[in-house]
CSV table of C-alpha atoms in Angstrom, one decimal:
chain,number,residue,atom,x,y,z
A,206,UNK,CA,-5.0,-13.8,124.9
A,207,UNK,CA,-3.4,-10.1,126.0
A,208,UNK,CA,-5.9,-7.3,125.6
A,209,UNK,CA,-5.2,-3.4,126.1
A,210,UNK,CA,-5.4,-1.9,128.6
A,211,UNK,CA,-6.7,1.2,128.3
A,212,UNK,CA,-9.6,-0.1,126.0
A,213,UNK,CA,-10.3,-2.7,128.8
A,214,UNK,CA,-11.3,0.3,131.0
A,215,UNK,CA,-13.6,2.0,128.6
A,216,UNK,CA,-15.3,-0.9,127.2
A,217,UNK,CA,-16.1,-1.7,130.8
A,218,UNK,CA,-17.5,2.0,131.3
A,219,UNK,CA,-19.5,1.0,128.1
A,220,UNK,CA,-21.3,-2.3,129.7
A,221,UNK,CA,-21.8,-0.2,132.8
A,222,UNK,CA,-24.2,2.4,131.1
A,223,UNK,CA,-25.7,-0.5,128.8
A,224,UNK,CA,-26.7,-2.6,131.8
A,225,UNK,CA,-28.4,0.2,133.5
A,226,UNK,CA,-31.2,0.4,130.2
A,227,UNK,CA,-31.5,-3.4,129.5
A,228,UNK,CA,-32.1,-4.4,133.3
A,229,UNK,CA,-35.5,-2.5,132.4
A,230,UNK,CA,-35.5,-5.1,129.6
A,231,UNK,CA,-39.1,-6.5,130.0
A,232,UNK,CA,-40.6,-3.1,130.7
A,233,UNK,CA,-39.4,-1.6,127.8
A,234,UNK,CA,-40.7,-4.5,125.5
A,235,UNK,CA,-44.0,-4.1,127.2
A,236,UNK,CA,-44.2,-0.6,126.2
A,237,UNK,CA,-43.1,-0.7,122.9
A,238,UNK,CA,-39.6,0.7,123.3
A,239,UNK,CA,-37.2,-2.2,123.3
A,240,UNK,CA,-35.3,-3.9,120.7
A,241,UNK,CA,-35.1,-7.4,120.0
A,242,UNK,CA,-31.4,-8.2,121.6
A,243,UNK,CA,-32.3,-12.4,121.1
A,244,UNK,CA,-32.0,-11.6,117.5
A,245,UNK,CA,-28.1,-10.5,118.0
A,246,UNK,CA,-25.8,-11.4,115.1
A,247,UNK,CA,-22.5,-10.9,113.6
A,248,UNK,CA,-22.0,-9.6,109.9
A,249,UNK,CA,-19.8,-11.3,107.0
A,250,UNK,CA,-16.0,-11.1,107.5
A,251,UNK,CA,-14.6,-7.6,107.0
A,252,UNK,CA,-11.0,-8.8,106.1
A,253,UNK,CA,-7.9,-6.2,107.4
A,254,UNK,CA,-4.8,-7.4,106.3
A,255,UNK,CA,-4.5,-11.1,104.5
A,256,UNK,CA,-0.3,-10.6,104.5
A,257,UNK,CA,0.1,-10.8,108.7
A,258,UNK,CA,1.7,-13.8,108.8
A,259,UNK,CA,0.9,-16.4,112.1
A,260,UNK,CA,-0.8,-13.6,114.3
A,261,UNK,CA,-0.6,-14.5,117.9
A,262,UNK,CA,-2.4,-12.1,119.4
A,263,UNK,CA,-4.2,-8.2,119.3
A,264,UNK,CA,-5.7,-5.9,120.9
A,265,UNK,CA,-7.2,-2.7,120.6
A,266,UNK,CA,-6.6,1.1,121.7
A,267,UNK,CA,-6.8,4.3,120.0
A,268,UNK,CA,-3.5,4.6,118.7
A,269,UNK,CA,-3.4,7.6,116.7
A,270,UNK,CA,-5.8,9.8,119.1
A,271,UNK,CA,-8.6,10.4,116.8
A,272,UNK,CA,-11.3,9.0,119.0
A,273,UNK,CA,-12.2,5.2,117.3
A,274,UNK,CA,-10.5,2.0,118.1
A,275,UNK,CA,-7.5,0.8,116.5
A,276,UNK,CA,-5.7,-2.3,116.3
A,277,UNK,CA,-2.1,-3.6,117.6
A,278,UNK,CA,-1.4,-6.8,116.9
A,279,UNK,CA,2.3,-9.5,116.9
A,280,UNK,CA,2.6,-12.3,114.2
A,281,UNK,CA,5.1,-15.1,114.6
A,282,UNK,CA,6.4,-15.5,111.8
A,283,UNK,CA,7.0,-12.5,110.3
A,284,UNK,CA,8.4,-11.4,113.4
A,285,UNK,CA,6.5,-7.9,113.7
A,286,UNK,CA,5.3,-5.5,116.3
A,287,UNK,CA,1.9,-3.8,113.9
A,288,UNK,CA,-1.1,-1.6,114.2
A,289,UNK,CA,-3.6,-0.8,111.8
A,290,UNK,CA,-5.5,2.4,111.7
A,291,UNK,CA,-8.8,3.3,111.4
A,292,UNK,CA,-8.9,5.7,109.3
A,293,UNK,CA,-13.2,6.7,109.1
A,294,UNK,CA,-13.7,5.2,112.8
A,295,UNK,CA,-16.5,2.9,111.5
A,296,UNK,CA,-14.0,0.3,110.3
A,297,UNK,CA,-14.3,0.5,107.0
A,298,UNK,CA,-11.2,1.3,106.2
A,299,UNK,CA,-7.8,0.6,107.8
A,300,UNK,CA,-4.2,1.1,107.3
A,301,UNK,CA,-1.7,-1.2,108.4
A,302,UNK,CA,1.8,0.6,110.1
A,303,UNK,CA,4.7,-1.6,111.5
A,304,UNK,CA,6.0,-0.4,114.8
A,305,UNK,CA,9.0,-2.9,114.3
A,306,UNK,CA,10.3,-5.9,111.8
A,307,UNK,CA,12.4,-8.4,112.8
A,308,UNK,CA,11.3,-8.8,116.4
A,309,UNK,CA,12.0,-12.9,116.3
A,310,UNK,CA,8.9,-14.9,117.0
A,311,UNK,CA,7.0,-11.7,118.4
A,312,UNK,CA,3.5,-14.1,120.2
A,313,UNK,CA,2.0,-10.7,122.5
A,314,UNK,CA,1.2,-7.0,121.4
A,315,UNK,CA,-0.9,-4.6,123.5
A,316,UNK,CA,-1.0,-0.8,124.4
A,317,UNK,CA,-0.7,0.8,127.1
A,318,UNK,CA,0.2,4.9,128.4
A,319,UNK,CA,3.6,3.9,130.0
A,320,UNK,CA,5.3,7.4,129.3
A,321,UNK,CA,2.8,9.2,131.1
A,322,UNK,CA,2.0,11.3,128.2
A,323,UNK,CA,-1.9,10.5,127.6
A,324,UNK,CA,-1.1,8.7,124.1
A,325,UNK,CA,-1.0,4.7,123.6
A,326,UNK,CA,2.1,3.7,123.4
A,327,UNK,CA,3.0,-0.2,122.3
A,328,UNK,CA,4.4,-3.2,124.3
A,329,UNK,CA,5.5,-6.9,122.7
A,330,UNK,CA,7.1,-9.9,123.6
A,331,UNK,CA,9.1,-12.1,121.3
A,332,UNK,CA,9.5,-15.6,122.5
A,333,UNK,CA,12.5,-16.4,120.1
A,334,UNK,CA,14.4,-13.7,121.2
A,335,UNK,CA,13.6,-13.7,124.7
A,336,UNK,CA,12.6,-10.2,124.6
A,337,UNK,CA,10.1,-7.9,126.5
A,338,UNK,CA,10.1,-4.3,125.0
A,339,UNK,CA,7.7,-1.1,124.3
A,340,UNK,CA,7.5,1.2,121.8
A,341,UNK,CA,7.0,5.0,122.4
A,342,UNK,CA,4.3,6.3,120.5
A,343,UNK,CA,6.6,9.6,119.8
A,344,UNK,CA,4.5,12.1,118.2
A,345,UNK,CA,1.5,10.9,119.6
A,346,UNK,CA,-0.4,9.5,116.6
A,347,UNK,CA,1.6,5.6,115.8
A,348,UNK,CA,3.8,7.0,113.0
A,349,UNK,CA,7.1,7.7,114.8
A,350,UNK,CA,8.5,4.8,117.2
A,351,UNK,CA,11.0,4.5,119.7
A,352,UNK,CA,12.2,1.5,121.3
A,353,UNK,CA,12.9,1.1,125.2
A,354,UNK,CA,14.0,-2.4,126.6
A,355,UNK,CA,12.2,-3.6,129.9
A,356,UNK,CA,13.6,-6.6,130.0
A,357,UNK,CA,16.5,-8.5,127.7
A,358,UNK,CA,16.4,-11.6,129.0
A,359,UNK,CA,13.0,-13.3,129.5
A,360,UNK,CA,13.3,-17.0,128.5
A,361,UNK,CA,10.4,-17.7,126.0
A,362,UNK,CA,7.9,-14.9,127.1
A,363,UNK,CA,4.9,-16.1,125.9
A,364,UNK,CA,2.1,-13.7,127.9
A,365,UNK,CA,2.2,-10.1,128.8
A,366,UNK,CA,-0.2,-7.9,130.2
A,367,UNK,CA,-0.5,-4.5,132.0
A,368,UNK,CA,-1.5,-2.4,135.0
A,369,UNK,CA,-0.3,-0.2,137.7
A,370,UNK,CA,0.7,-2.7,139.8
A,371,UNK,CA,2.4,-0.7,142.8
A,372,UNK,CA,-0.2,2.4,143.0
A,373,UNK,CA,2.1,5.0,141.4
A,374,UNK,CA,-0.8,6.2,139.1
A,375,UNK,CA,1.8,4.2,135.9
A,376,UNK,CA,1.5,1.6,134.5
A,377,UNK,CA,3.9,-1.5,135.1
A,378,UNK,CA,4.2,-4.9,133.0
A,379,UNK,CA,3.5,-9.0,134.1
A,380,UNK,CA,4.7,-11.1,131.8
A,381,UNK,CA,4.7,-15.3,131.4
A,382,UNK,CA,7.3,-17.8,130.3
A,383,UNK,CA,6.1,-21.3,129.4
A,384,UNK,CA,10.1,-22.7,129.4
A,385,UNK,CA,11.3,-21.4,132.7
A,386,UNK,CA,7.5,-21.6,134.7
A,387,UNK,CA,7.9,-18.7,135.6
A,388,UNK,CA,5.7,-15.3,135.8
A,389,UNK,CA,7.6,-11.8,136.3
A,390,UNK,CA,6.7,-8.3,136.8
A,391,UNK,CA,8.4,-5.0,136.3
A,392,UNK,CA,8.0,-2.1,138.1
A,393,UNK,CA,7.5,1.7,136.0
A,394,UNK,CA,9.6,3.6,138.0
A,395,UNK,CA,9.3,7.0,135.6
A,396,UNK,CA,8.4,7.9,132.7
A,397,UNK,CA,9.2,4.2,131.7
A,398,UNK,CA,12.3,4.9,129.8
A,399,UNK,CA,14.2,4.5,132.8
A,400,UNK,CA,15.2,1.4,134.5
A,401,UNK,CA,12.6,-0.9,135.4
A,402,UNK,CA,12.2,-2.7,138.8
A,403,UNK,CA,12.1,-6.4,138.4
A,404,UNK,CA,10.0,-8.6,140.8
A,405,UNK,CA,9.5,-12.5,140.9
A,406,UNK,CA,5.7,-13.4,141.1
A,407,UNK,CA,5.6,-17.3,140.9
A,408,UNK,CA,8.4,-20.2,139.8
A,409,UNK,CA,7.7,-24.0,139.4
A,410,UNK,CA,4.4,-22.7,137.5
A,411,UNK,CA,4.9,-25.8,135.0
A,412,UNK,CA,4.3,-24.4,131.6
A,413,UNK,CA,3.3,-20.5,132.1
A,414,UNK,CA,1.6,-19.5,129.5
A,415,UNK,CA,-1.3,-16.5,130.3
A,416,UNK,CA,-1.5,-13.3,132.1
A,417,UNK,CA,-3.6,-10.8,133.5
A,418,UNK,CA,-3.7,-7.8,135.3
A,419,UNK,CA,-7.3,-7.5,138.0
A,420,UNK,CA,-8.4,-6.3,141.4
A,421,UNK,CA,-9.2,-10.1,142.1
A,422,UNK,CA,-9.7,-9.8,145.8
A,423,UNK,CA,-11.8,-6.3,145.5
A,424,UNK,CA,-9.2,-4.9,147.8
A,425,UNK,CA,-8.6,-1.8,145.2
A,426,UNK,CA,-5.3,-2.6,143.8
A,427,UNK,CA,-4.4,-4.7,141.0
A,428,UNK,CA,-3.6,-8.5,141.5
A,429,UNK,CA,-2.0,-11.4,139.1
A,430,UNK,CA,-4.3,-14.0,137.3
A,431,UNK,CA,-2.4,-16.7,135.8
A,432,UNK,CA,-2.2,-20.0,133.4
A,433,UNK,CA,0.1,-23.0,133.2
A,434,UNK,CA,-0.3,-25.0,130.4
A,435,UNK,CA,1.4,-28.3,131.7
A,436,UNK,CA,0.2,-28.2,135.2
A,437,UNK,CA,-3.6,-27.7,134.2
A,438,UNK,CA,-4.4,-25.0,136.7
A,439,UNK,CA,-5.3,-21.3,137.2
A,440,UNK,CA,-3.6,-19.5,140.0
A,441,UNK,CA,-3.7,-16.3,141.1
A,442,UNK,CA,-1.6,-14.1,143.2
A,443,UNK,CA,-2.6,-11.3,145.8
A,444,UNK,CA,-0.9,-8.2,145.4
A,445,UNK,CA,-0.6,-8.6,149.7
A,446,UNK,CA,1.3,-5.1,150.2
A,447,UNK,CA,0.0,-3.2,147.1
A,448,UNK,CA,3.1,-2.3,146.3
A,449,UNK,CA,3.6,-4.6,143.7
A,450,UNK,CA,6.3,-6.1,145.9
A,451,UNK,CA,4.9,-9.1,147.7
A,452,UNK,CA,2.6,-11.6,145.9
A,453,UNK,CA,1.0,-14.3,147.7
A,454,UNK,CA,-0.1,-17.5,145.7
A,455,UNK,CA,-3.8,-18.7,145.4
A,456,UNK,CA,-5.2,-21.7,143.8
A,457,UNK,CA,-8.7,-21.7,141.8
A,458,UNK,CA,-8.8,-24.5,139.8
A,459,UNK,CA,-7.7,-26.8,137.0
A,460,UNK,CA,-8.8,-26.4,133.3
A,461,UNK,CA,-6.7,-29.1,131.4
A,462,UNK,CA,-3.8,-27.0,128.9
A,463,UNK,CA,-5.1,-23.7,129.2
A,464,UNK,CA,-3.3,-21.2,127.3
A,465,UNK,CA,-5.4,-17.8,128.4
A,466,UNK,CA,-7.0,-16.6,131.5
A,467,UNK,CA,-9.7,-13.2,131.1
A,468,UNK,CA,-10.8,-12.1,134.6
A,469,UNK,CA,-14.6,-10.8,134.0
A,470,UNK,CA,-17.5,-10.1,136.4
A,471,UNK,CA,-19.5,-13.2,134.6
A,472,UNK,CA,-22.7,-13.9,136.8
A,473,UNK,CA,-23.0,-9.6,137.0
A,474,UNK,CA,-22.6,-10.0,141.4
A,475,UNK,CA,-19.3,-7.5,141.1
A,476,UNK,CA,-16.7,-9.1,141.5
A,477,UNK,CA,-14.2,-10.8,139.1
A,478,UNK,CA,-14.4,-14.1,138.2
A,479,UNK,CA,-11.8,-15.9,135.3
A,480,UNK,CA,-12.5,-17.3,132.1
A,481,UNK,CA,-10.2,-19.4,130.5
A,482,UNK,CA,-10.1,-22.7,127.4
A,483,UNK,CA,-8.3,-25.6,127.6
A,484,UNK,CA,-6.0,-26.8,124.3
A,485,UNK,CA,-7.6,-30.3,124.5
A,486,UNK,CA,-11.2,-30.3,126.9
A,487,UNK,CA,-13.5,-27.2,127.4
A,488,UNK,CA,-13.9,-23.7,127.6
A,489,UNK,CA,-14.9,-23.0,131.4
A,490,UNK,CA,-15.6,-20.0,133.7
A,491,UNK,CA,-14.5,-20.0,137.7
A,492,UNK,CA,-17.2,-17.9,139.4
A,493,UNK,CA,-15.3,-15.8,142.7
A,494,UNK,CA,-17.7,-17.4,145.7
A,495,UNK,CA,-16.9,-14.7,148.2
A,496,UNK,CA,-15.6,-11.8,146.0
A,497,UNK,CA,-12.4,-12.5,147.9
A,498,UNK,CA,-10.7,-14.9,145.5
A,499,UNK,CA,-10.8,-16.9,148.9
A,500,UNK,CA,-12.8,-19.8,147.3
A,501,UNK,CA,-13.7,-20.6,143.2
A,502,UNK,CA,-16.7,-22.8,141.6
A,503,UNK,CA,-16.1,-24.2,138.2
A,504,UNK,CA,-18.6,-23.9,135.7
A,505,UNK,CA,-18.4,-25.4,132.5
A,506,UNK,CA,-19.3,-23.3,129.2
A,507,UNK,CA,-18.8,-25.7,126.7
A,508,UNK,CA,-17.7,-29.6,126.6
A,509,UNK,CA,-15.6,-31.0,124.0
A,510,UNK,CA,-14.3,-27.5,122.6
A,511,UNK,CA,-10.5,-28.6,121.7
A,512,UNK,CA,-7.9,-26.0,120.9
A,513,UNK,CA,-9.9,-23.5,122.6
A,514,UNK,CA,-6.6,-20.9,121.9
A,515,UNK,CA,-7.8,-17.7,122.1
A,516,UNK,CA,-10.7,-16.4,125.2
A,517,UNK,CA,-12.3,-13.1,125.7
A,518,UNK,CA,-15.3,-11.8,126.9
A,519,UNK,CA,-17.4,-9.5,126.8
A,520,UNK,CA,-20.7,-8.5,126.5
A,521,UNK,CA,-22.1,-9.0,122.8
A,522,UNK,CA,-25.9,-8.7,123.2
A,523,UNK,CA,-26.3,-5.4,125.6
A,524,UNK,CA,-27.9,-7.6,128.4
A,525,UNK,CA,-26.2,-6.5,130.8
A,526,UNK,CA,-23.7,-9.9,131.2
A,527,UNK,CA,-20.7,-11.8,130.5
A,528,UNK,CA,-20.6,-13.6,126.7
A,529,UNK,CA,-17.5,-15.9,126.0
A,530,UNK,CA,-15.9,-15.9,122.8
A,531,UNK,CA,-13.2,-18.5,121.9
A,532,UNK,CA,-11.0,-18.3,119.0
A,533,UNK,CA,-10.5,-22.3,117.9
A,534,UNK,CA,-7.9,-23.0,115.4
A,535,UNK,CA,-8.2,-26.9,115.2
A,536,UNK,CA,-11.6,-28.5,113.5
A,537,UNK,CA,-14.7,-26.2,112.9
A,538,UNK,CA,-11.5,-23.1,111.8
A,539,UNK,CA,-13.8,-20.3,113.2
A,540,UNK,CA,-14.5,-18.0,116.1
A,541,UNK,CA,-17.2,-18.8,118.6
A,542,UNK,CA,-19.5,-17.5,121.2
A,543,UNK,CA,-21.6,-18.5,123.9
A,544,UNK,CA,-24.8,-16.4,125.2
A,545,UNK,CA,-24.6,-15.9,128.6
A,546,UNK,CA,-28.3,-16.9,128.8
A,547,UNK,CA,-29.3,-16.6,132.5
A,548,UNK,CA,-27.0,-13.8,133.1
A,549,UNK,CA,-25.9,-15.7,136.3
A,550,UNK,CA,-23.2,-18.1,134.3
A,551,UNK,CA,-25.1,-21.7,134.7
A,552,UNK,CA,-26.9,-21.8,131.5
A,553,UNK,CA,-25.1,-21.0,128.0
A,554,UNK,CA,-26.2,-21.4,124.2
A,555,UNK,CA,-23.4,-22.1,121.6
A,556,UNK,CA,-24.5,-19.3,119.4
A,557,UNK,CA,-24.0,-20.0,115.4
A,558,UNK,CA,-20.2,-19.0,114.2
A,559,UNK,CA,-18.8,-15.1,114.1
A,560,UNK,CA,-16.9,-16.6,111.5
A,561,UNK,CA,-14.9,-18.6,109.6
A,562,UNK,CA,-10.9,-18.2,110.0
A,563,UNK,CA,-8.6,-19.9,108.8
A,564,UNK,CA,-6.1,-21.5,111.8
A,565,UNK,CA,-8.3,-18.9,114.0
A,566,UNK,CA,-5.7,-18.1,116.7
A,567,UNK,CA,-6.5,-15.0,118.4
A,568,UNK,CA,-9.5,-13.1,118.9
A,569,UNK,CA,-10.7,-10.1,121.0
A,570,UNK,CA,-13.7,-6.8,121.1
A,571,UNK,CA,-13.9,-3.9,120.7
A,572,UNK,CA,-16.3,-1.4,119.2
A,573,UNK,CA,-15.0,-0.8,115.9
A,574,UNK,CA,-17.5,1.0,114.1
A,575,UNK,CA,-18.6,3.1,116.9
A,576,UNK,CA,-22.1,1.9,116.8
A,577,UNK,CA,-22.4,1.3,121.0
A,578,UNK,CA,-21.9,-2.7,121.2
A,579,UNK,CA,-19.0,-4.5,121.0
A,580,UNK,CA,-17.6,-5.7,117.5
A,581,UNK,CA,-15.1,-8.7,117.1
A,582,UNK,CA,-11.8,-9.3,115.4
A,583,UNK,CA,-8.9,-12.0,115.7
A,584,UNK,CA,-6.6,-13.5,113.4
A,585,UNK,CA,-5.5,-16.7,112.4
A,586,UNK,CA,-3.2,-18.5,109.4
A,587,UNK,CA,-2.4,-22.1,108.1
A,588,UNK,CA,0.0,-23.5,105.5
A,589,UNK,CA,-2.7,-23.3,102.9
A,590,UNK,CA,-4.7,-20.3,103.3
A,591,UNK,CA,-4.1,-17.3,105.4
A,592,UNK,CA,-6.1,-14.5,107.3
A,593,UNK,CA,-3.9,-12.3,109.3
A,594,UNK,CA,-6.7,-10.5,110.2
A,595,UNK,CA,-10.2,-9.7,110.4
A,596,UNK,CA,-13.8,-8.2,111.9
A,597,UNK,CA,-17.0,-8.7,112.2
A,598,UNK,CA,-19.7,-6.5,112.8
A,599,UNK,CA,-22.6,-6.6,115.9
A,600,UNK,CA,-25.0,-6.3,114.6
A,601,UNK,CA,-27.3,-6.4,117.7
A,602,UNK,CA,-30.3,-3.6,117.7
A,603,UNK,CA,-29.0,-0.1,119.1
A,604,UNK,CA,-29.5,0.1,123.3
A,605,UNK,CA,-32.9,1.8,124.2
A,606,UNK,CA,-31.4,5.9,125.2
A,607,UNK,CA,-32.4,8.7,127.4
A,608,UNK,CA,-34.0,10.5,124.3
A,609,UNK,CA,-36.0,7.9,123.8
A,610,UNK,CA,-37.1,7.3,127.1
A,611,UNK,CA,-37.5,11.3,127.5
A,612,UNK,CA,-39.7,11.0,124.0
A,613,UNK,CA,-41.5,8.7,125.6
A,614,UNK,CA,-42.8,10.2,128.7
A,615,UNK,CA,-44.0,13.3,126.9
A,616,UNK,CA,-46.1,11.1,124.4
A,617,UNK,CA,-47.8,9.4,127.5
A,618,UNK,CA,-48.0,11.9,130.0
A,619,UNK,CA,-50.6,14.8,129.5
A,620,UNK,CA,-50.4,17.5,130.5
A,621,UNK,CA,-47.0,17.3,129.6
A,622,UNK,CA,-44.7,17.2,133.4
A,623,UNK,CA,-42.7,20.1,134.8
A,624,UNK,CA,-40.1,17.7,134.9
A,625,UNK,CA,-39.8,14.4,133.0
A,626,UNK,CA,-38.6,12.8,136.7
A,627,UNK,CA,-41.4,11.8,137.1
A,628,UNK,CA,-40.6,9.4,140.2
A,629,UNK,CA,-39.3,12.3,142.0
A,630,UNK,CA,-35.5,10.4,142.2
A,631,UNK,CA,-33.5,12.9,140.5
A,632,UNK,CA,-32.8,10.7,137.6
A,633,UNK,CA,-34.7,10.4,134.3
A,634,UNK,CA,-34.6,6.8,133.4
A,635,UNK,CA,-37.1,4.4,132.9
A,636,UNK,CA,-38.1,3.7,136.4
A,637,UNK,CA,-39.8,6.7,136.0
A,638,UNK,CA,-41.8,4.9,133.7
A,639,UNK,CA,-42.8,2.2,135.8
A,640,UNK,CA,-44.4,5.5,138.1
A,641,UNK,CA,-46.5,6.5,134.5
A,642,UNK,CA,-47.7,3.6,134.5
A,643,UNK,CA,-48.6,3.0,138.1
């Protein structure tokens, strides 16, 4: 899975706010303000596009600049990159726009502002064409696109990610090839239309498939994580000089024949862990023990879950920790998720299916209906039946808001205080409820 760079930043901010309020879940339940997070479910399948053949990747981002997340995707059989306009901002009306057709064997699609003009452009990888390219969102609303090459000849590119690798405040690109067994980076030397500076990251990484950009060692610059299908390993590359020119490989662990790796703070300890699924074995996460990527421990999420092609992570139930989602294209033909019960990633519960999806291949999360929680979307297809793209509404009850806390305080404190900051910590929050109870 490749996801959009900017939407993940926004999503992370949403998770941080959710964590602040829900860390007081027990107290709020006692006071009658909390909602039943354990009742979290997803709604029925809502089809977006039934004719996007063999989708390989989806991501989310506000392509038309209206404040609502849209969806971008790549379809291998259709040789297409496309985006779906979230027309009303609530996920109820969608309109497909093609970014490009004839992109031979399209496998990856992400969004990022490559030219620094404050709108989201589209980036894609074409497996059969051996090409990585980006399309400028010319008018800023997704109605006109101008192609710019990045890499003309990367043999069989299959993984793609974006991030500021050289610390110059623009977005660079990373791609992996499972045939040439390599990972390469391209540094954005100007507006995205300028020549890109190609930098080798890894070679001999047998069956390199998935890549991700994140600050693995917590030193303030962006590193690269990768997974090798045939070598059955995960590794990460330290951005040694912080300028994207020198990369030092560090091992993480074994995963079986994995296809994707996702950075996420599963145990809520302030550093990034790595999540992955294996083609024939299991779903697991790797704990970043020292916070600097120097020591890792593998934890199993689910054994005997073959063909976990798509993997993503996010706080689906708004309890402040990371849950795991997978597109399962073999056997169950569905998208499933696992709840992080203890918040530390040691105890997991396989929740009911998000939804049935024939040939499920790709999955991601975004707040498609604007209600403050993460919805699920994904795609799949087979020779007999096809739903190219669908989404499932997250029905988690809304989290407690600051207004609700303020109203509750006004009802419990008599006479009403001059300030709702009862404990005088300069913040009106759930801690003030504790002060009221004392």
